[in-house]
Structure formats: structure tokens, C-alpha cells
CSV table of C-alpha atoms in Angstrom, one decimal:
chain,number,residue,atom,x,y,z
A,501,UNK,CA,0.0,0.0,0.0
A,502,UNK,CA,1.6,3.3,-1.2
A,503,UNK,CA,2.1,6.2,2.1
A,504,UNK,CA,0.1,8.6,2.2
A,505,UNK,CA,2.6,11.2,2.5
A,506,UNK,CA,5.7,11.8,0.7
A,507,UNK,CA,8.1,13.4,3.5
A,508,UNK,CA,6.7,13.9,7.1
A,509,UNK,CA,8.2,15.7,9.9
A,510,UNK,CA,8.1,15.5,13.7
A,511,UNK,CA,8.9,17.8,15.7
A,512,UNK,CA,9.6,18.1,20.0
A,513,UNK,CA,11.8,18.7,22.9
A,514,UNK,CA,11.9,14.6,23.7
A,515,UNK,CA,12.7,16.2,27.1
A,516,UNK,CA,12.6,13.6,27.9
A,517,UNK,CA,11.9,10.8,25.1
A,518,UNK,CA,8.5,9.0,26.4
A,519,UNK,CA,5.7,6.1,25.0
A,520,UNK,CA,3.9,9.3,23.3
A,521,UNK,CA,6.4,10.7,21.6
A,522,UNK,CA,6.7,7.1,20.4
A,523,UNK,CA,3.7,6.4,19.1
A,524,UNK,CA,3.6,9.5,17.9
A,525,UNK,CA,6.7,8.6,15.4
A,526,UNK,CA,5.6,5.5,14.3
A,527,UNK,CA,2.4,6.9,13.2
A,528,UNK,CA,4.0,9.1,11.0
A,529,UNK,CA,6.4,6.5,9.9
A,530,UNK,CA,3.0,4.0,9.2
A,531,UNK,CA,1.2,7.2,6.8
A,532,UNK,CA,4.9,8.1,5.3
A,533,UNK,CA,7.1,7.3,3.0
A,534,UNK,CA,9.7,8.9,4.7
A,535,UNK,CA,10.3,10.6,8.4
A,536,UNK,CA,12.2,13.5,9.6
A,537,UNK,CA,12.8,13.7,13.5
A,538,UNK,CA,13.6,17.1,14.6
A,539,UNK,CA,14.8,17.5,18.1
A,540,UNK,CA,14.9,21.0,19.1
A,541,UNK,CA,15.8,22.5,22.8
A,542,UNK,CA,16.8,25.3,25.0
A,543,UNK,CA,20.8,25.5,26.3
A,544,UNK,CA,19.0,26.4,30.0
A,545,UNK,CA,17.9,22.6,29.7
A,546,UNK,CA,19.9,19.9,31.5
A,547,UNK,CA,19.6,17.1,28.8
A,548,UNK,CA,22.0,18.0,25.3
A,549,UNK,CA,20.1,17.7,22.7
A,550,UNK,CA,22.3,15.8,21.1
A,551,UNK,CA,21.5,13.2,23.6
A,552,UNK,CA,18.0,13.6,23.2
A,553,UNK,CA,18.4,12.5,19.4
A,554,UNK,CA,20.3,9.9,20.3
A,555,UNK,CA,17.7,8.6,22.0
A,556,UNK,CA,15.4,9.0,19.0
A,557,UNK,CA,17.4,7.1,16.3
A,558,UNK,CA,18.0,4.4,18.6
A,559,UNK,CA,14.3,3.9,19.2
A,560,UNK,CA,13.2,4.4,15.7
A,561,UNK,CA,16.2,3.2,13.3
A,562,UNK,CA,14.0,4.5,10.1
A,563,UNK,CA,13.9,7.9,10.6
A,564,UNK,CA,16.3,10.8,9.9
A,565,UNK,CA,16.9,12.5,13.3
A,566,UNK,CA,18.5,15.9,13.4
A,567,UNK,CA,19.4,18.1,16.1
A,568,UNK,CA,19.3,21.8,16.9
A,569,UNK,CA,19.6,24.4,20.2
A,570,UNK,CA,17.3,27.2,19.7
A,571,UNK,CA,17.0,29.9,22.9
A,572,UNK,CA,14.5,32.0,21.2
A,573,UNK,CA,11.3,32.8,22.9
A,574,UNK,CA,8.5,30.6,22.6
A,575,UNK,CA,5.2,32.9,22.5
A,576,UNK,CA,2.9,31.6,19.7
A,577,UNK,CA,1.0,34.5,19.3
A,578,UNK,CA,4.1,36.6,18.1
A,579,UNK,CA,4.9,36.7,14.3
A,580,UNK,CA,8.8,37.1,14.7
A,581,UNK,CA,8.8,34.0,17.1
A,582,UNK,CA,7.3,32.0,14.8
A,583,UNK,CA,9.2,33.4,11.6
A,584,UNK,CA,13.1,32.7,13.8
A,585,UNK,CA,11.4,28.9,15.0
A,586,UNK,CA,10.5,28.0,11.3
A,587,UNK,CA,13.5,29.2,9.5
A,588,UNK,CA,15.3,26.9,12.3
A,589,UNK,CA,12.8,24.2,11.4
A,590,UNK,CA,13.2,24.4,7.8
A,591,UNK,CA,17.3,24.7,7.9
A,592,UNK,CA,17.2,21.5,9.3
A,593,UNK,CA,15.0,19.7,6.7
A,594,UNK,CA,17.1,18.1,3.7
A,595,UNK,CA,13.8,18.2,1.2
A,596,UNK,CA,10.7,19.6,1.7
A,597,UNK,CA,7.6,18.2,4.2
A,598,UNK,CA,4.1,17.8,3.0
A,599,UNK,CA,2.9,16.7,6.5
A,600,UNK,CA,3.9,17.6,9.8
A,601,UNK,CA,2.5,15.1,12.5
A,602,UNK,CA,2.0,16.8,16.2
A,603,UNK,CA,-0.5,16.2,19.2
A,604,UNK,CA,0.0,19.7,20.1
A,605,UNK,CA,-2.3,22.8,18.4
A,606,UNK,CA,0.9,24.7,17.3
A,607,UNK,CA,1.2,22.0,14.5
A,608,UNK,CA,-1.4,23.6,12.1
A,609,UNK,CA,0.2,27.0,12.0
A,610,UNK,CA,3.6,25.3,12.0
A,611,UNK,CA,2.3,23.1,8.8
A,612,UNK,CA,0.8,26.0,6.7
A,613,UNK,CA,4.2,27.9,7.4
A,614,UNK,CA,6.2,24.8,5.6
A,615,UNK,CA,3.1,24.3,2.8
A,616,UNK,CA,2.6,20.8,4.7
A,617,UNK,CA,-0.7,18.6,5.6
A,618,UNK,CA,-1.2,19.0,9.6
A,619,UNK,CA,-1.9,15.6,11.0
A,620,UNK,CA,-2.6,15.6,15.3
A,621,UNK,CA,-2.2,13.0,16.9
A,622,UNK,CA,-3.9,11.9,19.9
A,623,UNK,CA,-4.2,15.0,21.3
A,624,UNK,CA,-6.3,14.1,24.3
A,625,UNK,CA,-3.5,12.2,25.6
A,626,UNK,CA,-6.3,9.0,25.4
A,627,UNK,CA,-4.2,6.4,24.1
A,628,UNK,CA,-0.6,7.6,25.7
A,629,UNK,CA,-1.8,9.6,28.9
A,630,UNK,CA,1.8,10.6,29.5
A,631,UNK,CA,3.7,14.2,28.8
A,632,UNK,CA,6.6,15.5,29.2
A,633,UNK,CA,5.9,17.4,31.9
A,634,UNK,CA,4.2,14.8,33.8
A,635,UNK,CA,7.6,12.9,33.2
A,636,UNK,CA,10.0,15.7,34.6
A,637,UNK,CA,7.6,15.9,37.7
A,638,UNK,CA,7.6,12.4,38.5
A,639,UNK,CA,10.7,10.6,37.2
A,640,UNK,CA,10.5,7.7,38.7
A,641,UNK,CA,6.6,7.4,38.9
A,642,UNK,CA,6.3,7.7,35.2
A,643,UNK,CA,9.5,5.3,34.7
A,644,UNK,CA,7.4,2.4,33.1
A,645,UNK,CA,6.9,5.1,30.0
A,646,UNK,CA,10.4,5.6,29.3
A,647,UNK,CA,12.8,3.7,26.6
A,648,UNK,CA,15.1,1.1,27.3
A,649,UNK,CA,17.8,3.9,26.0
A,650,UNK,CA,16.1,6.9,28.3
A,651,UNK,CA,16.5,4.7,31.2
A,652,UNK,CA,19.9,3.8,31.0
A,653,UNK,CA,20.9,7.2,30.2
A,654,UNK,CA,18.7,8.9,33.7
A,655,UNK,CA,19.1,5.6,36.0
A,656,UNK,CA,21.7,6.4,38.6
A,657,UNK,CA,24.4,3.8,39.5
A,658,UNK,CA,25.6,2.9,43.2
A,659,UNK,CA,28.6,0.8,43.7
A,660,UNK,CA,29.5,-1.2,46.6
A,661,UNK,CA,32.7,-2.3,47.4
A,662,UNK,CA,34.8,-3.4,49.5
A,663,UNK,CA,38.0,-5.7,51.0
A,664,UNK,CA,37.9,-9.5,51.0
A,665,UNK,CA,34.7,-10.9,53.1
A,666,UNK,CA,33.1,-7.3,53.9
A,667,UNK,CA,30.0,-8.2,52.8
A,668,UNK,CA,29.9,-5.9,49.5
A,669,UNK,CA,28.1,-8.7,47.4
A,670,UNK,CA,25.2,-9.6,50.4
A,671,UNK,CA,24.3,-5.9,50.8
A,672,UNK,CA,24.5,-5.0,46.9
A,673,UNK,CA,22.1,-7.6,47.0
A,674,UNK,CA,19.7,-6.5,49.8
A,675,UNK,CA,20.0,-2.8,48.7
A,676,UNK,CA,18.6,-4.2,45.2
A,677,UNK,CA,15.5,-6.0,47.1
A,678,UNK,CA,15.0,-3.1,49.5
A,679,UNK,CA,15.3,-0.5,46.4
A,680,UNK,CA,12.2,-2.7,43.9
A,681,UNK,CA,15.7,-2.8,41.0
A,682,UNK,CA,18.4,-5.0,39.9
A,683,UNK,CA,21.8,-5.5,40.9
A,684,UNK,CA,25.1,-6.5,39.2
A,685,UNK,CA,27.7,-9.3,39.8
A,686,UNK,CA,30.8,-9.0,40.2
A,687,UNK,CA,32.4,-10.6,37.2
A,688,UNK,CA,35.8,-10.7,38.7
A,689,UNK,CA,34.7,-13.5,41.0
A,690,UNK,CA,33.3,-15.1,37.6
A,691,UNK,CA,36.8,-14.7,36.2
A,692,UNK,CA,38.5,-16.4,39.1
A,693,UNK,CA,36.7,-19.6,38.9
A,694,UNK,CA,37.3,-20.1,34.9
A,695,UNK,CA,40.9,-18.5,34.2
A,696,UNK,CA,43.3,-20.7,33.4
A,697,UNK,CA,45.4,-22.1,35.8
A,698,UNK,CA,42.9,-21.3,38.5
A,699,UNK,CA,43.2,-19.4,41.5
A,700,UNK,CA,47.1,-20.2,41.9
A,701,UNK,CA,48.5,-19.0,38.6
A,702,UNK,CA,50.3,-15.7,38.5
A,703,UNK,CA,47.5,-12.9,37.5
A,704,UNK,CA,47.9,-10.8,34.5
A,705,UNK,CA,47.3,-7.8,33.4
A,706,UNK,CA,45.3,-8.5,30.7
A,707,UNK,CA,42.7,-10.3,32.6
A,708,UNK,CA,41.9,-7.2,34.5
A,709,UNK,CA,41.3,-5.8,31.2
A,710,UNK,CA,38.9,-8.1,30.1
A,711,UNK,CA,37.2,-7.9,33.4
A,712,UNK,CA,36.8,-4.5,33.4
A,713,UNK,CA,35.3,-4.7,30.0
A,714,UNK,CA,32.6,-7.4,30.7
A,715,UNK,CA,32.0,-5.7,34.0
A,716,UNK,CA,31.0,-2.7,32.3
A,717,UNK,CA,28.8,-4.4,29.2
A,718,UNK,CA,26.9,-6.4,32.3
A,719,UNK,CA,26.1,-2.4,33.9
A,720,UNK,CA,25.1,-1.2,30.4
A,721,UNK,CA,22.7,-4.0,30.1
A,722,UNK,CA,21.5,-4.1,33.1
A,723,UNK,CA,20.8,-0.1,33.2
A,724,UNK,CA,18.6,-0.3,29.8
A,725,UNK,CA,16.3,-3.0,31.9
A,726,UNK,CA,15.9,-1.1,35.6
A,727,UNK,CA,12.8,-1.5,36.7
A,728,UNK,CA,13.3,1.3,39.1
A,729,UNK,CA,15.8,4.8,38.2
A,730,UNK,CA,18.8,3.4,40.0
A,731,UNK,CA,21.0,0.1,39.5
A,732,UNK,CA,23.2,-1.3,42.0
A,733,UNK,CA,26.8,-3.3,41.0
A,734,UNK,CA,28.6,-5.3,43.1
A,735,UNK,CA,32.3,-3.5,42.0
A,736,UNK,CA,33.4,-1.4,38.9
A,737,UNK,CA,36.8,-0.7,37.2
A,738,UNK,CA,37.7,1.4,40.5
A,739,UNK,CA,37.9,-1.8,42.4
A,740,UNK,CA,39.3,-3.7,39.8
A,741,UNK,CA,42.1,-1.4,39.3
A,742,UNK,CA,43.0,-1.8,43.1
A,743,UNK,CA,42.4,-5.4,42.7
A,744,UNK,CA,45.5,-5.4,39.9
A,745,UNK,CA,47.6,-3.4,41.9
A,746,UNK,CA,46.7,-6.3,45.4
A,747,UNK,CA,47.6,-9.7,42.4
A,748,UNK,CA,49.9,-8.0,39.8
A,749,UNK,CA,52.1,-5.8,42.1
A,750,UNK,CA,52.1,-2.6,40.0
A,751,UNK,CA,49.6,0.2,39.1
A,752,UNK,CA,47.6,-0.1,35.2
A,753,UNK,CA,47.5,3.2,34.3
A,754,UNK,CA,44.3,2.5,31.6
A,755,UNK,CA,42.8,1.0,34.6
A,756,UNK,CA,42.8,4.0,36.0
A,757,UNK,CA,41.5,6.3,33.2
A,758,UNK,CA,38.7,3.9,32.6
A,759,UNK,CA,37.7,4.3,36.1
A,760,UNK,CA,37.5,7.9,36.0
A,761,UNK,CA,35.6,8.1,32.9
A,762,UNK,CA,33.2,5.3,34.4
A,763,UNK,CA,32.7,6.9,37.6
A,764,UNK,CA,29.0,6.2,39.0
A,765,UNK,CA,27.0,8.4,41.1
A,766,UNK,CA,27.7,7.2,45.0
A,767,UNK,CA,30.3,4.8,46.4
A,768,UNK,CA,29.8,2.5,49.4
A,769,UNK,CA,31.9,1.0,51.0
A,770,UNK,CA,31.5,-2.0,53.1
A,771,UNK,CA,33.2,-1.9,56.5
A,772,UNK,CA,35.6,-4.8,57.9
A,773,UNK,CA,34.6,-4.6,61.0
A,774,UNK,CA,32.6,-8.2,60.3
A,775,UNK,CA,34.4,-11.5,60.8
A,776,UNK,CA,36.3,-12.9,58.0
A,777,UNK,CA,34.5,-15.7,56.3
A,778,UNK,CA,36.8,-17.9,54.5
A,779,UNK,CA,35.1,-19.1,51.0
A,780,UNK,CA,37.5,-21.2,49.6
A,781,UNK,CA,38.2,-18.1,47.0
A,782,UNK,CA,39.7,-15.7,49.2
A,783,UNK,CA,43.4,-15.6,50.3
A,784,UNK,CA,43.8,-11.9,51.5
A,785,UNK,CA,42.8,-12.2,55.7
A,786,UNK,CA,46.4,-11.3,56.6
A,787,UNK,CA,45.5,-7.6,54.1
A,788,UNK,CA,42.3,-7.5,54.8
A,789,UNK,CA,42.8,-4.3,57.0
A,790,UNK,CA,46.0,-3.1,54.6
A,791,UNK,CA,43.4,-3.2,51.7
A,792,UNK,CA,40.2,-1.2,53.0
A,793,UNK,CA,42.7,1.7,54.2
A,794,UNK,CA,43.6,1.6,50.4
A,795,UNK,CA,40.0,1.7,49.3
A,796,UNK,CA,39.5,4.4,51.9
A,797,UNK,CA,42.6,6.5,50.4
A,798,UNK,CA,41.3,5.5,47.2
A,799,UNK,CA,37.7,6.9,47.8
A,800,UNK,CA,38.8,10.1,49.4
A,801,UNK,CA,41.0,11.0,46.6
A,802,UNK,CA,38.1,11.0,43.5
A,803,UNK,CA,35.5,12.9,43.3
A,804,UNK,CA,32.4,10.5,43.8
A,805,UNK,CA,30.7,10.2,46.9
A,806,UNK,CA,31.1,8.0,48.9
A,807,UNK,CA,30.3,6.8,52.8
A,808,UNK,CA,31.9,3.8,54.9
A,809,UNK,CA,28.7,1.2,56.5
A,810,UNK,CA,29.1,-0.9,59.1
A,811,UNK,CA,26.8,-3.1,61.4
A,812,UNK,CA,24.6,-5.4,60.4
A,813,UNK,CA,23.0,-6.1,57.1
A,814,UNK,CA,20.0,-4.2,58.1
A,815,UNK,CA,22.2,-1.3,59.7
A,816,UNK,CA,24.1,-0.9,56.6
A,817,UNK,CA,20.8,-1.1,54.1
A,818,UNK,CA,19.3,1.7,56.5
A,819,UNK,CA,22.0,3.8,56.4
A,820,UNK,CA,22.3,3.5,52.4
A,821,UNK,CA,19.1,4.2,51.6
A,822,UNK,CA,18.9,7.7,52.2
A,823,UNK,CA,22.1,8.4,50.6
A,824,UNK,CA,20.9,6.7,47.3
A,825,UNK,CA,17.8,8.7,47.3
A,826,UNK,CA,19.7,11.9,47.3
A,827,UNK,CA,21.7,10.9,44.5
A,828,UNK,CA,18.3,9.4,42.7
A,829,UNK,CA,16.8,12.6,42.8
A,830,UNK,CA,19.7,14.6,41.8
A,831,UNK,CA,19.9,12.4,38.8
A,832,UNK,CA,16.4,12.9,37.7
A,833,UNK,CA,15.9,16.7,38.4
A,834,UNK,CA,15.6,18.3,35.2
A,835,UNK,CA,15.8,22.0,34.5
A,836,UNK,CA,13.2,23.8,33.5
A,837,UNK,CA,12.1,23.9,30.0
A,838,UNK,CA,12.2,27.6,28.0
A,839,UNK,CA,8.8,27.4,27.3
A,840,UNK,CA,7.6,27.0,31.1
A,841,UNK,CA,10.1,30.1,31.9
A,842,UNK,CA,8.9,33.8,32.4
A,843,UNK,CA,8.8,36.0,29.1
A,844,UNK,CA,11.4,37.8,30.4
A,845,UNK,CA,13.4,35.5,31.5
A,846,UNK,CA,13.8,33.9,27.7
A,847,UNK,CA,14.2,37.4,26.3
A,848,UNK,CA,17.1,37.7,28.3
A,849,UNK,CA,18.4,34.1,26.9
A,850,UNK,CA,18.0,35.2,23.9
A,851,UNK,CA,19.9,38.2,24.6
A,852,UNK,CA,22.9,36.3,25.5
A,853,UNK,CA,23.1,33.8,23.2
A,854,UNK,CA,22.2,36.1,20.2
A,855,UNK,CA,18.9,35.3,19.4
């Protein structure tokens, strides 16, 4: 069945990118022979809009997604706004539109501007009732609504680590119960059980390596399936780098610089006050103490933060919980959009950025 348009275009903030902006996009693509994605927002907005596309073309691989900051006002019953928003709109086309799908009413003066069909979409909201701004007020309420990409980009990650037998892996794993999200293994213990040569042979720097790297791909997975906006991992590169320096005797540099460029949003450590508990894996009770003062000097010297818990189980949950709410709802607090600001205020932007 031919499309019944040649060349359609969407249009939005995708601030962030939800189910109705979806559906919203795949209509078009279903009445269209071809889509164009335009992803326009403000610089006073704490997502980059080239993150936002991102987003897009990773949800909906058919379209062309383009990008664009635009700080000029947004009143729609001024003439000049709408003249400096449509030649940005049409710069960024590569052929002309003949439809221009929107739920909003601004699409039909928008369309007759470009010579284009206006096609709304669900404009009650009836078959997505999700927005925007019901998203940006409730994160974590309206989390069910967001893509697999959207989540991994605005979940926050907690690490918990630790010295030999301090209890990191039980409490990464009650924090994930406690929290209603998932948790991550530490691949390291993985590693031990299936290197060659087992736990005796000499250690390598190449294996810390490869443990870094499938430590990380098990976080990026995981953070696209959160059911909740935070993921807890048992380790991360941080603790693997200490780890190298503890079997290989030396410092890996690259260890390092992945770790800083991997940082997450809050450290734990786990205290050693608690018994050692011998595993059959573990061979460091005569370090134990040696190695959580490095992971203390360690934790004071980056910029993350982090906190020491000690006690029990339930002590140490209790006392986590609130920190990882902080750091939650720093992660989701979004700036306000340019449209929701004071007149004023975005003439002033505009001012400054040379609109």
C-alpha cells in the first residue's frame, strides 16, 4: 500500500523521550514514506540535545533525526517567534515536508508555514496519557513510560565495594530488594573460577582488562532493563584497578582512566569490622585491613561520593538508603524547559546567546 505522504516531519523537545512521543513517530512512519525527527531544545535545559536525538534514532532506526539548540522565545502569538522557530525548522529539513505530525495545536500554524498537511495526533493524551511534563515531575513514577535507551541514560548507578569478606556482594544484594531494582555481579569473582590455571596461577594484566570490559557491558545492560531509576553493581573498574595493583604488584595506568571516565553516582563501602569468612576463593585475611585503608585513600582522593557502613545487614541497608535517594533525585531533576520560563526570562536568553 503506497504512504500517504511523501516526507513527514516530527517535531519536539523529547525532554525527555516517552511512549507518546513514540507512538507519535511510528504513526508518522505508518502514513509516510519517509520521516524526519527534529529534536529542538533550550541550552537552559539539562539534557543535550544531542543526547536527546540519540535517543530517537536508537528507538526508531527508520527515521532521519536531526538536532538543533534554539533559545528564542517561545510565544505563539508573536509573528517574529514564529518566523526565527520555522526558518530553524526548515534549515534543518534536507527536502521539503508535506505533513507535519504533532499532538499539540501549534502544529497547524507550523504546517501551513512549511506548505505541509497537519496531522494531530492523539491530542487528548487517550491512548498515551503521558507528557513531558508529567515525566519531569515524577521521574520515577512515570518510569514504566520511558525507553530502554532513556532509562539507561537517567538511572543512577551505586557501587558497593569493598575488602575480601566485607559483605559488599550480600548488601549490593539486599539494597537491590530493598530498592524494587536490579543489581550486578561481580564478574571478577566469575573470572577467578574459569581463568586458566585457576586461583594459583600468576595474574595478568590482561585479565583485569577483560574484566573491566565485561563488568561494564553487564552495567550497560542491566541499566537499559531497571525497573526502578537506579541500578546497584557489586564493584566497577575502580575496584578492579585496586584489585590489579593487590595480584599483579604494579599500578595499570588504563585501569585508572577507565575508572575515571566510568565513575558512578555514589560509592559504598563496606566496612571490615565483620568476621572474615573464608570461601574457599579468598586468600587476602592477613591484608584485609591493609586493603580497605587503600580503598578508603582510594575513595577520598576521586570525586564521587562516597560513605563507609558498618553493622549489620540491616544497619548498613538503612544507612544507604537515604544516601541513594539523594543521589536518585539529583539524577532525575531536570531543569526547566524555555517554554515553562517567564517571558522575560527567555528574552534575556535570547539576549545572551544572540537570538
Amino acid at each position: 500500500m503506497s504512504a500517504a505522504y511523501r516526507h513527514a516531519l516530527v517535531i519536539g523537545k523529547f525532554y525527555p523521550l516517552h511512549a507518546g512521543h513514540g507512538h507519535l513517530i511510528r504513526t508518522a512512519e505508518r502514513c509516510s514514506a519517509r520521516v524526519t525527527v527534529e529534536v529542538i531544545g533550550s541550552s537552559v535545559e539539562s539534557i543535550p540535545v544531542e543526547v536527546r536525538a540519540q535517543w530517537v534514532a536508537e528507538e526508531h532506526p527508520r527515521v532521519r533525526v536531526v538536532s538543533k539548540v534554539d533559545d528564542t522565545p517561545i510565544d505563539f502569538e508573536s509573528s517574529a517567534a514564529w518566523d526565527a522557530h520555522t526558518a530553524i525548522i526548515a534549515g534543518l529539513l534536507d527536502a521539503p515536508v508535506d505533513a507535519v505530525f504533532t499532538s499539540d495545536e501549534y502544529g497547524e500554524e507550523l504546517a501551513g508555514r512549511l506548505g505541509a498537511a497537519w496531522v494531530q495526533v492523539d491530542p487528548q493524551r487517550r491512548l498515551n496519557p503521558v507528557s513531558g511534563t508529567a515525566v519531569r515531575a515524577d521521574p520515577a513514577g512515570q518510569w514504566g513510560e520511558l525507553a530502554p535507551a532513556v532509562r539507561a541514560s537517567l538511572a543512577a548507578r551505586v557501587v558497593v565495594l569493598g575488602a575480601e569478606s566485607t559483605g559488599s556482594t550480600t548488601l549490593a544484594e539486599a539494597l537491590a530488594a530493598e530498592l524494587g531494582t536490579l543489581w550486578v555481579p561481580e564478574y571478577g569473582r566469575e573470572h577467578s573460577l574459569t581463568r586458566d590455571g585457576g586461583l594459583i596461577a600468576p595474574w595478568r594484566t590482561d585479565e583485569f582488562d577483560l574484566i573491566a570490559d565485561r563488568q561494564i557491558a553487564l552495567e550497560r545492560d542491566a541499566l537499559r532493563r531497571v525497573p526502578a531509576p537506579v541500578l546497584v553493581c557489586d564493584t566497577d573498574v575502580l575496584a578492579t584497578a585496586l584489585w590489579h595493583e593487590r595480584y599483579v604488584g604494579v599500578a595499570a595506568p588504563r585501569l585508572w582512566e577507565r575508572a575515571a571516565a566510568h565513575a558512578p553516582d555514589l560509592y559504598l563501602l563496606t566496612g571490615d569490622e565483620i568476621p572474615f569468612v573464608q570461601d574457599g576463593m579468598r586468600d587476602g585475611e592477613h591484608i584485609r585491613h591493609a586493603m580497605q585503608d587503600r580503598f578508603r585513600e582510594t575513595l577520598t582522593g576521586q570525586d564521587t561520593p562516597w560513605a563507609e557502613v558498618r553493622g549489620t545487614v540491616a544497619e548498613r541497608v538503612a544507612a544507604s538508603v537515604p544516601l541513594i535517594r539523594d543521589v536518585v533525585a539529583r539524577r532525575l531533576a531536570f531543569a526547566r524547559p524555555l517554554g515553562d520560563r517567564p517571558h522575560d526570562e527567555q528574552r534575556a536568553l535570547a539576549r545572551q546567546t544572540g537570538r
